[in-house]
Amino acid sequence: MIELKKVSKVYKNGVGALNGVDVTINQGDFVYVVGPSGAGKTSFIKMMYREETPSEGQVFMNGVEVASLKKKEVPYLRRDIGVIFQDFKLLQRKSVYENVAFALEVIEENPRKIRRRVLSVLDQVGLKHKARFIPAQLSGGEQQRVAIARAIVNNPKLVIADEPTGNLDPETSWDIMQTFEDINASGTTVIMATHSKDIVNQMRKRVIAMENGRVVRDEHRGEYGYEV
Amino acid sequence: MKFSTARRHIREGSKNIIRNSWMTVASVGAVTTTLILVGIFLTLILNLNQVAENIEEDVEMTVYAELTAGEEELNELEQNLSELQNIRSLDFSSKEEELEKLVEDMGDTGEQWGSVFEDSNPLNDAFYIKANQATQYKSLSEQIQGMDYVDEVSYSQTTVENLLSFNQYARYIGIGFISALLLTAIFLISNTIKMTIIARQEEIGIMKLVGAKNSFIRWPFFVEGALMGVLGSIIPIGIVIGGYYYLYENFNDKINMAFVELLPFNPFALQISLILLGIGVFIGIWGSVMSVRKFLNV
Ligand SMILES: Nc1ncnc2c1ncn2[C@@H]1O[C@H](COP(=O)(O)OP(=O)(O)OP(=O)(O)O)[C@@H](O)[C@H]1O
Ligand SMILES: [Mg+2]
């Protein structure tokens, strides 16, 4: 369970990105986060795996206050969360295969299992044939799919996706959405920031709409849109 | 750490050596230069040290008994001397033996003196003492002077003191010089690695976001540093061993001074190789791990 209590975030340069955000997300939920560019969606997401800490308020992940974690404990928090970053954050000098395998290497999974699992996930995102390529040799959409593969490869309890379909053609987008749907059906929480009206309106889920760092709407089976 | 993880770190570290090839060349170069200097210097110091030890070995102290001391008194003195701490050997030489030695030393003229003094020997009975260490002569001589039946204590005080201070200085200078070299090398390596780490900084950030612990990120750097140390010590070991072999073969026999003798090639070559390899690996690891430290705090 994820709880944000009156979370505000002011970045070092004085920009306020979140303003009194109160949100609870239960295990197994599927949540879209929508809102105009700069509304604070990415900032909201970063609170959960502690890339950023709140300036005010608290974030609880399964009852543990994230800001109170010791430095040493942070890696363990992150291992339970698969994040698809808006800018992918792939290791540029490693192959597709190595990028995905990395998430399993850090948890010291056994090599044979790593191999099997990585190949199966790459197959799932349709990139098995490009396993040896490095990110620079891939299109934007392909890189995005590598990021997706890395995020889901260790079967995390929570998948956070920051515009995971931003660079994908509609066809591939729906494949990826199907993947999310499947992992959600098996009990994984999925949080997805998106600008895709089509997806939000066709695959009805909970919608959290943000504007200027505030949650302006929070509806189950909601529609796309953020005009107050 | 699991075995498979260790293997992964080794593989990763080796790959980085190849991936960052120009940085590897620069760092290995720094290690190589340092180790050549350290190797030559160390060879010099160790051999000097050996010479100094040979000389120290030969220093001894003579305790002259009072002329009036009879057998009983001499026994008592010997007893007292043998109870001293820090002595390595204690030999008695009677006044007759002393005379014989003197006569021998004087050659032809000695013969005549020998017969003159045979009946009224003017020499003292003497004890020859070697201390465990040259530094101990001074306090030993003070203690012995306070004993009964002692006429005079003599040892070549200035020789010993000069020798000791020379040794001390040589060692201090050597240690200082070598430390300075090593620090320079570590600095060079960590700077070289830092230059490429700016590129790797982003990588490290990503690894942390994906849940890698600091140690997991650090290990490949450790391996990388160790490998650079090994690579960097190959040429210096070759040069030092080759050079020393040449010197040893060609000059050791020609040096005819009693104390001056090169350390035997056989254990020395192995020892210096291991020392250089060890130092190389140490500075490689140190430089490498230092360079990554700052970037782990993200
Ligand atoms: N690291 C940062 N330092 C300073 N300001 C930041 C930082 N990250 C984000 N901001 C600012 O915070 C605000 C919210 O940014 P955020 O990235 O959360 O928006 P977003 O909703 O994800 O937008 P988009 O849809 O374009 O991805 C913006 O005004 C942005 O300029
Ligand atoms: Mg964003």
XYZ file of C-alpha atoms and ligand atoms in Angstrom:
558
model
C 0.000 0.000 0.000
C 1.157 3.499 -0.906
C 0.146 6.512 1.140
C 1.071 10.106 0.454
C 0.073 12.404 3.303
C -0.010 16.126 2.591
C 3.076 15.826 0.439
C 4.608 19.000 -0.915
C 7.753 19.296 -2.921
C 9.770 22.402 -3.570
C 12.924 21.748 -5.596
C 16.223 23.339 -4.702
C 15.751 26.035 -7.319
C 12.531 27.109 -5.628
C 10.104 25.519 -8.094
C 7.108 23.971 -6.356
C 6.173 20.676 -8.015
C 3.763 19.137 -5.497
C 1.391 20.918 -3.190
C -0.414 19.043 -0.409
C -0.916 15.768 -2.244
C -3.033 13.205 -0.362
C -3.316 9.890 -2.129
C -3.728 6.270 -1.098
C -3.132 3.441 -3.539
C -3.892 -0.128 -2.537
C -2.009 -3.239 -3.530
C -3.346 -4.474 -6.867
C -4.697 -1.104 -8.021
C -4.246 0.141 -11.551
C -3.921 3.910 -11.567
C -3.479 6.445 -14.349
C -1.910 9.760 -13.455
C -2.884 12.465 -15.934
C -2.363 16.188 -16.194
C -0.694 18.787 -18.336
C 3.018 18.927 -18.778
C 4.653 20.268 -15.620
C 1.674 19.300 -13.412
C 3.908 17.232 -11.148
C 3.242 13.671 -12.340
C 6.884 12.664 -12.488
C 7.584 14.380 -9.178
C 4.669 12.474 -7.620
C 6.098 9.188 -8.853
C 9.642 9.961 -7.730
C 8.433 10.154 -4.129
C 7.652 6.436 -4.142
C 11.099 5.034 -4.890
C 12.810 7.922 -3.155
C 14.508 9.564 -6.035
C 13.205 12.667 -4.306
C 12.016 13.171 -0.739
C 9.089 15.401 0.273
C 9.754 18.919 1.471
C 6.664 18.528 3.625
C 4.379 15.633 4.458
C 5.131 11.933 4.398
C 5.229 9.017 2.012
C 4.554 5.525 3.311
C 5.354 2.423 1.296
C 3.807 -0.609 2.973
C 3.704 1.342 6.209
C 7.342 2.407 6.109
C 8.071 6.100 5.891
C 10.327 6.440 2.893
C 12.232 9.521 4.054
C 13.199 7.736 7.264
C 14.955 4.888 5.446
C 18.683 4.686 5.948
C 20.828 5.069 2.849
C 21.639 1.391 2.977
C 17.984 0.411 2.949
C 17.052 2.393 -0.135
C 18.278 -0.240 -2.643
C 15.905 -2.769 -1.086
C 12.979 -0.404 -1.483
C 13.852 0.098 -5.142
C 14.191 -3.581 -5.878
C 10.542 -4.105 -5.090
C 9.534 -1.390 -7.531
C 9.898 -1.633 -11.282
C 10.247 1.856 -12.694
C 9.928 2.786 -16.352
C 11.555 6.198 -16.442
C 10.264 8.917 -18.696
C 13.785 9.234 -20.155
C 14.342 5.426 -20.032
C 17.642 5.619 -18.138
C 19.252 2.740 -19.977
C 22.921 1.938 -19.456
C 24.337 3.242 -22.696
C 27.363 0.977 -22.851
C 25.519 -2.207 -22.104
C 23.547 -4.326 -24.490
C 19.791 -4.700 -24.331
C 20.279 -8.062 -22.721
C 22.711 -6.709 -20.119
C 20.437 -3.799 -19.292
C 17.574 -6.087 -18.464
C 19.779 -8.637 -16.714
C 21.201 -5.919 -14.474
C 17.995 -5.710 -12.430
C 18.358 -9.409 -11.638
C 22.101 -9.298 -11.048
C 21.705 -6.756 -8.265
C 19.460 -9.146 -6.384
C 21.989 -11.935 -6.975
C 19.595 -14.146 -8.878
C 21.255 -17.280 -10.174
C 22.747 -16.932 -13.662
C 20.729 -19.650 -15.331
C 17.514 -18.179 -14.066
C 18.641 -14.701 -15.130
C 19.182 -15.961 -18.648
C 15.858 -17.687 -18.907
C 13.907 -14.828 -17.398
C 15.606 -12.067 -19.431
C 15.048 -13.859 -22.718
C 11.424 -14.491 -21.892
C 10.782 -10.837 -20.981
C 12.573 -9.615 -24.105
C 10.363 -11.923 -26.083
C 7.350 -10.475 -24.345
C 8.254 -6.908 -25.420
C 9.243 -8.114 -28.896
C 12.957 -7.401 -28.682
C 14.500 -10.830 -28.393
C 16.127 -10.459 -31.806
C 17.883 -7.256 -30.702
C 19.257 -8.559 -27.423
C 22.836 -7.805 -28.408
C 22.223 -4.236 -29.559
C 23.219 -1.273 -27.446
C 20.600 1.442 -26.761
C 22.099 3.871 -29.277
C 21.338 1.353 -32.012
C 17.635 1.259 -31.138
C 14.701 3.477 -32.030
C 12.997 5.475 -29.269
C 10.154 2.989 -29.063
C 12.542 0.071 -28.838
C 14.471 1.751 -26.036
C 11.221 2.321 -24.237
C 10.440 -1.367 -24.489
C 13.849 -2.233 -23.048
C 13.017 0.017 -20.105
C 9.717 -1.798 -19.717
C 11.421 -5.172 -19.837
C 13.889 -4.125 -17.156
C 11.100 -2.840 -14.934
C 9.062 -6.024 -14.990
C 11.828 -8.607 -15.172
C 12.014 -9.349 -11.451
C 8.251 -9.495 -10.974
C 8.014 -6.481 -8.674
C 4.948 -5.877 -6.516
C 4.701 -2.383 -7.931
C 5.306 -1.140 -11.459
C 5.561 2.580 -12.026
C 5.493 3.735 -15.606
C 6.149 7.318 -16.594
C 4.599 7.744 -20.033
C 5.524 4.253 -21.130
C 3.730 4.568 -24.442
C 4.994 8.046 -25.295
C 7.191 6.818 -28.117
C 5.188 3.840 -29.273
C 2.926 3.384 -32.251
C -0.691 2.559 -31.352
C -0.241 -1.110 -32.157
C 2.749 -1.561 -29.860
C 1.105 0.635 -27.244
C -1.785 -1.762 -26.974
C 0.578 -4.712 -26.681
C 2.353 -2.992 -23.836
C -0.950 -2.113 -22.174
C -1.917 -5.743 -22.428
C 1.314 -6.613 -20.627
C 0.457 -4.184 -17.844
C -3.041 -5.553 -17.667
C -1.633 -9.054 -17.269
C 0.823 -8.226 -14.533
C -1.912 -6.222 -12.784
C -4.224 -9.223 -12.988
C -1.583 -11.243 -11.151
C -1.711 -8.791 -8.239
C 0.905 -6.212 -9.148
C 0.083 -2.576 -8.544
C 0.471 -0.479 -11.694
C 0.852 3.310 -11.641
C 1.085 4.935 -15.016
C 1.552 8.587 -15.894
C 0.238 9.204 -19.375
C -0.911 11.758 -21.900
C -2.810 9.181 -23.930
C -6.488 9.978 -23.938
C -7.258 6.878 -26.002
C -5.726 4.492 -23.553
C -7.297 6.097 -20.474
C -10.733 6.208 -22.017
C -10.675 2.717 -23.478
C -9.077 0.825 -20.617
C -11.058 2.262 -17.764
C -9.153 2.413 -14.483
C -8.735 4.755 -11.578
C -7.631 8.194 -12.771
C -5.737 10.715 -10.670
C -5.688 14.083 -12.405
C -3.072 16.633 -11.406
C -2.626 20.274 -12.069
C -0.079 22.682 -10.638
C 1.114 20.142 -8.144
C -2.352 19.376 -6.793
C -4.661 16.410 -7.224
C -7.726 17.909 -8.865
C -9.651 14.715 -9.477
C -9.432 11.099 -8.276
C -12.032 8.791 -9.810
C -12.485 5.087 -10.209
C -13.108 4.058 -13.801
C -12.470 7.669 -14.691
C -11.965 9.413 -17.985
C -9.084 11.358 -19.399
C -9.110 15.075 -18.700
C -7.956 17.542 -16.126
C -9.990 20.709 -16.575
C -11.297 21.626 -13.180
C 28.357 -12.427 -1.882
C 27.400 -15.316 -4.075
C 29.978 -17.008 -6.261
C 28.058 -16.091 -9.398
C 27.997 -12.449 -8.308
C 31.753 -12.496 -7.729
C 32.182 -13.862 -11.226
C 29.944 -11.152 -12.556
C 32.051 -8.447 -10.875
C 35.245 -9.895 -12.292
C 33.747 -10.080 -15.761
C 32.428 -6.550 -15.441
C 35.757 -5.174 -14.173
C 37.651 -6.833 -17.021
C 35.221 -5.472 -19.568
C 35.709 -1.978 -18.194
C 39.451 -2.313 -18.659
C 38.852 -2.907 -22.352
C 35.954 -0.478 -22.698
C 37.890 2.455 -21.281
C 41.018 1.575 -23.148
C 42.732 4.953 -23.178
C 42.077 5.412 -19.504
C 43.513 1.968 -18.870
C 46.638 2.884 -20.800
C 47.045 6.126 -18.846
C 46.531 4.499 -15.456
C 48.712 1.520 -16.241
C 51.341 3.985 -17.415
C 51.187 5.794 -14.100
C 51.580 2.544 -12.191
C 54.430 1.470 -14.455
C 56.400 4.685 -14.045
C 55.952 4.675 -10.303
C 56.906 1.072 -9.904
C 60.060 1.406 -11.986
C 61.228 4.174 -9.662
C 60.077 2.336 -6.560
C 61.744 -0.840 -7.782
C 65.116 0.779 -8.403
C 64.971 2.661 -5.158
C 63.904 -0.345 -3.168
C 66.701 -2.434 -4.628
C 69.158 0.242 -3.598
C 67.773 0.592 -0.097
C 67.568 -3.123 0.570
C 71.176 -3.602 -0.533
C 72.396 -0.634 1.499
C 70.523 -2.006 4.436
C 72.296 -5.295 3.957
C 75.673 -3.554 3.913
C 74.790 -1.664 7.054
C 73.743 -4.877 8.711
C 77.003 -6.515 7.764
C 78.874 -3.672 9.371
C 76.693 -3.724 12.449
C 77.357 -7.393 12.700
C 81.072 -6.727 13.017
C 80.887 -4.140 15.739
C 81.969 -5.452 19.092
C 82.786 -4.190 22.535
C 85.826 -5.025 24.620
C 85.701 -5.101 28.384
C 89.165 -4.960 29.995
C 89.377 -6.438 33.442
C 91.471 -4.771 36.138
C 95.033 -5.984 36.077
C 94.753 -7.115 39.650
C 91.755 -9.291 39.046
C 92.439 -12.926 39.794
C 90.606 -16.008 38.632
C 87.801 -15.679 41.146
C 87.166 -12.047 40.301
C 87.207 -12.825 36.590
C 84.655 -15.549 37.117
C 82.462 -13.193 39.017
C 82.765 -10.570 36.282
C 81.980 -13.121 33.598
C 78.964 -14.196 35.596
C 77.762 -10.598 35.832
C 78.371 -9.957 32.149
C 76.520 -13.037 31.078
C 73.486 -11.882 33.009
C 73.203 -8.725 30.923
C 70.224 -8.345 28.635
C 70.583 -7.820 24.901
C 73.906 -9.509 24.363
C 74.409 -11.915 21.551
C 77.802 -13.309 22.414
C 80.343 -13.139 25.200
C 83.890 -14.429 24.738
C 86.737 -14.439 27.175
C 90.283 -13.817 26.087
C 93.036 -14.150 28.701
C 95.944 -11.753 28.883
C 98.147 -14.482 27.379
C 95.861 -14.818 24.415
C 95.764 -11.057 24.097
C 99.528 -10.992 23.964
C 99.631 -13.668 21.318
C 97.190 -11.683 19.215
C 99.218 -8.540 19.645
C 102.411 -10.291 18.696
C 100.805 -11.732 15.659
C 99.481 -8.349 14.589
C 102.902 -6.743 14.910
C 104.696 -9.256 12.707
C 108.486 -9.455 12.946
C 109.013 -6.862 15.616
C 106.327 -8.577 17.575
C 108.494 -11.622 18.101
C 110.973 -9.628 20.109
C 108.344 -7.900 22.210
C 106.736 -11.242 22.778
C 109.711 -12.614 24.559
C 110.181 -9.397 26.516
C 106.688 -9.443 27.938
C 106.345 -13.143 28.399
C 107.218 -12.898 32.061
C 105.582 -9.623 32.952
C 102.561 -9.385 30.709
C 101.223 -5.793 30.843
C 97.966 -6.580 29.071
C 94.534 -7.022 30.614
C 92.290 -10.014 30.525
C 89.444 -9.109 28.204
C 85.848 -10.001 27.392
C 84.466 -9.516 23.886
C 80.792 -8.736 23.691
C 78.425 -8.429 20.769
C 75.094 -6.781 21.358
C 71.906 -7.879 19.693
C 71.639 -4.486 18.076
C 74.124 -1.713 17.500
C 71.905 0.741 19.328
C 72.423 -1.160 22.560
C 76.177 -0.640 22.916
C 75.862 2.661 24.612
C 73.669 1.535 27.469
C 75.552 -1.734 27.780
C 78.818 0.102 28.138
C 77.330 2.303 30.839
C 76.072 -0.698 32.762
C 79.386 -2.525 32.480
C 81.413 0.441 33.599
C 79.543 0.270 36.869
C 80.598 -3.328 37.525
C 83.414 -4.431 39.823
C 86.826 -5.354 38.417
C 86.256 -3.475 35.193
C 89.168 -1.376 34.079
C 87.876 -0.029 30.805
C 85.156 -0.574 28.259
C 85.815 0.235 24.663
C 83.895 0.127 21.450
C 84.156 2.266 18.391
C 81.478 4.640 19.550
C 81.679 7.093 16.674
C 81.620 4.377 14.048
C 78.555 2.869 15.579
C 76.821 6.175 15.969
C 77.594 7.343 12.460
C 76.481 4.058 11.089
C 73.268 4.185 13.017
C 72.390 7.706 12.021
C 73.267 6.990 8.409
C 70.996 3.993 8.480
C 68.193 5.953 10.083
C 68.412 8.738 7.528
C 68.651 6.364 4.625
C 65.544 4.601 5.847
C 63.565 7.774 6.495
C 64.473 9.241 3.151
C 63.670 5.961 1.460
C 60.302 5.619 3.125
C 59.485 9.269 2.456
C 60.453 9.016 -1.166
C 58.552 5.824 -1.775
C 55.429 7.121 -0.016
C 55.521 10.265 -2.117
C 55.795 8.175 -5.266
C 52.907 5.980 -4.261
C 50.676 8.891 -3.369
C 51.431 10.496 -6.704
C 50.527 7.315 -8.513
C 47.281 6.923 -6.587
C 46.431 10.529 -7.347
C 47.201 10.085 -11.035
C 45.145 6.953 -11.317
C 42.148 8.245 -9.469
C 42.228 11.376 -11.599
C 42.476 9.452 -14.804
C 39.587 7.264 -13.788
C 37.634 10.304 -12.668
C 37.844 11.706 -16.173
C 36.036 8.736 -17.571
C 33.821 8.483 -14.572
C 32.071 11.679 -15.504
C 30.731 9.524 -18.299
C 30.150 6.696 -15.884
C 28.505 8.950 -13.332
C 25.182 8.745 -15.102
C 25.589 4.985 -15.257
C 26.180 4.819 -11.526
C 23.075 6.919 -10.900
C 20.994 4.573 -13.011
C 22.393 1.513 -11.285
C 21.387 2.967 -7.945
C 17.895 3.747 -9.177
C 17.526 0.153 -10.273
C 18.387 -1.012 -6.752
C 22.137 -1.635 -6.794
C 23.928 -1.312 -3.475
C 27.081 0.784 -3.315
C 29.200 -2.300 -2.828
C 27.720 -3.850 -5.941
C 28.791 -0.826 -7.942
C 32.166 -0.603 -6.269
C 33.297 -4.199 -6.805
C 33.944 -3.988 -10.547
C 36.019 -0.872 -9.887
C 37.977 -2.866 -7.353
C 38.623 -5.600 -9.895
C 39.481 -3.027 -12.525
C 42.004 -1.357 -10.222
C 43.608 -4.658 -9.297
C 43.945 -5.623 -12.959
C 45.504 -2.273 -13.794
C 47.942 -2.831 -10.940
C 48.902 -6.223 -12.309
C 49.320 -4.873 -15.830
C 51.309 -1.937 -14.515
C 53.760 -4.074 -12.597
C 54.826 -6.305 -15.500
C 57.336 -3.923 -17.096
C 58.847 -2.695 -13.799
C 59.349 -6.255 -12.602
C 61.050 -7.090 -15.894
C 63.328 -4.089 -15.708
C 64.275 -4.487 -12.065
C 64.904 -8.209 -12.261
C 66.752 -7.959 -15.562
C 68.871 -5.080 -14.344
C 69.637 -6.734 -11.066
C 70.577 -9.978 -12.759
C 73.004 -8.104 -14.969
C 74.564 -6.294 -12.020
C 74.748 -9.406 -9.954
C 76.379 -11.495 -12.646
C 78.864 -8.869 -13.701
C 79.795 -6.953 -10.630
C 79.214 -8.925 -7.486
C 82.555 -10.757 -7.779
C 84.447 -7.622 -8.643
C 83.451 -5.778 -5.509
C 86.156 -6.674 -3.085
C 85.112 -4.823 0.005
C 84.413 -7.021 2.963
C 81.019 -5.615 3.842
C 79.717 -4.855 0.405
C 77.914 -7.694 -1.185
C 74.781 -7.686 -3.306
C 71.837 -9.630 -1.956
C 71.756 -13.044 -3.623
C 69.724 -12.970 -6.828
C 67.680 -15.979 -6.018
C 65.363 -15.032 -3.203
C 65.761 -11.342 -3.973
C 64.275 -11.495 -7.474
C 61.177 -13.262 -6.220
C 60.820 -10.985 -3.213
C 61.088 -7.759 -5.149
C 58.679 -9.060 -7.804
C 56.089 -9.875 -5.184
C 56.610 -6.536 -3.480
C 56.212 -4.622 -6.748
C 53.186 -6.656 -7.743
C 51.667 -6.081 -4.316
C 52.284 -2.349 -4.428
C 50.934 -2.168 -7.988
C 47.737 -3.948 -7.087
C 47.372 -1.841 -3.966
C 47.685 1.524 -5.706
C 45.519 0.314 -8.581
C 42.716 -0.654 -6.229
C 43.145 2.404 -4.080
C 43.080 4.814 -7.014
C 40.132 3.086 -8.594
C 38.011 2.868 -5.460
C 38.865 6.467 -4.500
C 37.636 7.703 -7.840
C 34.207 6.140 -7.470
C 33.648 7.119 -3.852
C 32.288 10.576 -4.505
C 29.774 9.411 -7.047
C 28.185 6.824 -4.821
C 26.539 9.470 -2.685
C 23.680 10.061 -5.084
N 14.891 18.199 -10.508
C 14.119 19.304 -10.621
N 14.593 20.483 -10.206
C 13.861 21.585 -10.302
N 12.629 21.638 -10.789
C 12.083 20.487 -11.228
C 12.807 19.265 -11.180
N 12.029 18.300 -11.685
C 10.890 18.883 -12.024
N 10.896 20.198 -11.763
C 9.807 21.152 -11.965
O 8.681 20.669 -11.264
C 7.502 20.820 -12.000
C 6.796 19.498 -12.183
O 7.603 18.675 -12.997
P 7.265 17.168 -13.330
O 8.400 16.590 -14.047
O 6.818 16.501 -12.090
O 6.014 17.366 -14.315
P 5.239 16.262 -15.181
O 3.831 16.340 -14.759
O 5.896 14.950 -15.058
O 5.401 16.831 -16.641
P 5.505 16.015 -18.054
O 4.119 15.622 -18.409
O 6.031 17.029 -18.992
O 6.429 14.885 -17.843
C 7.893 21.471 -13.297
O 7.635 22.844 -13.201
C 9.360 21.258 -13.406
O 9.998 22.325 -14.032
Mg 6.930 13.748 -16.352
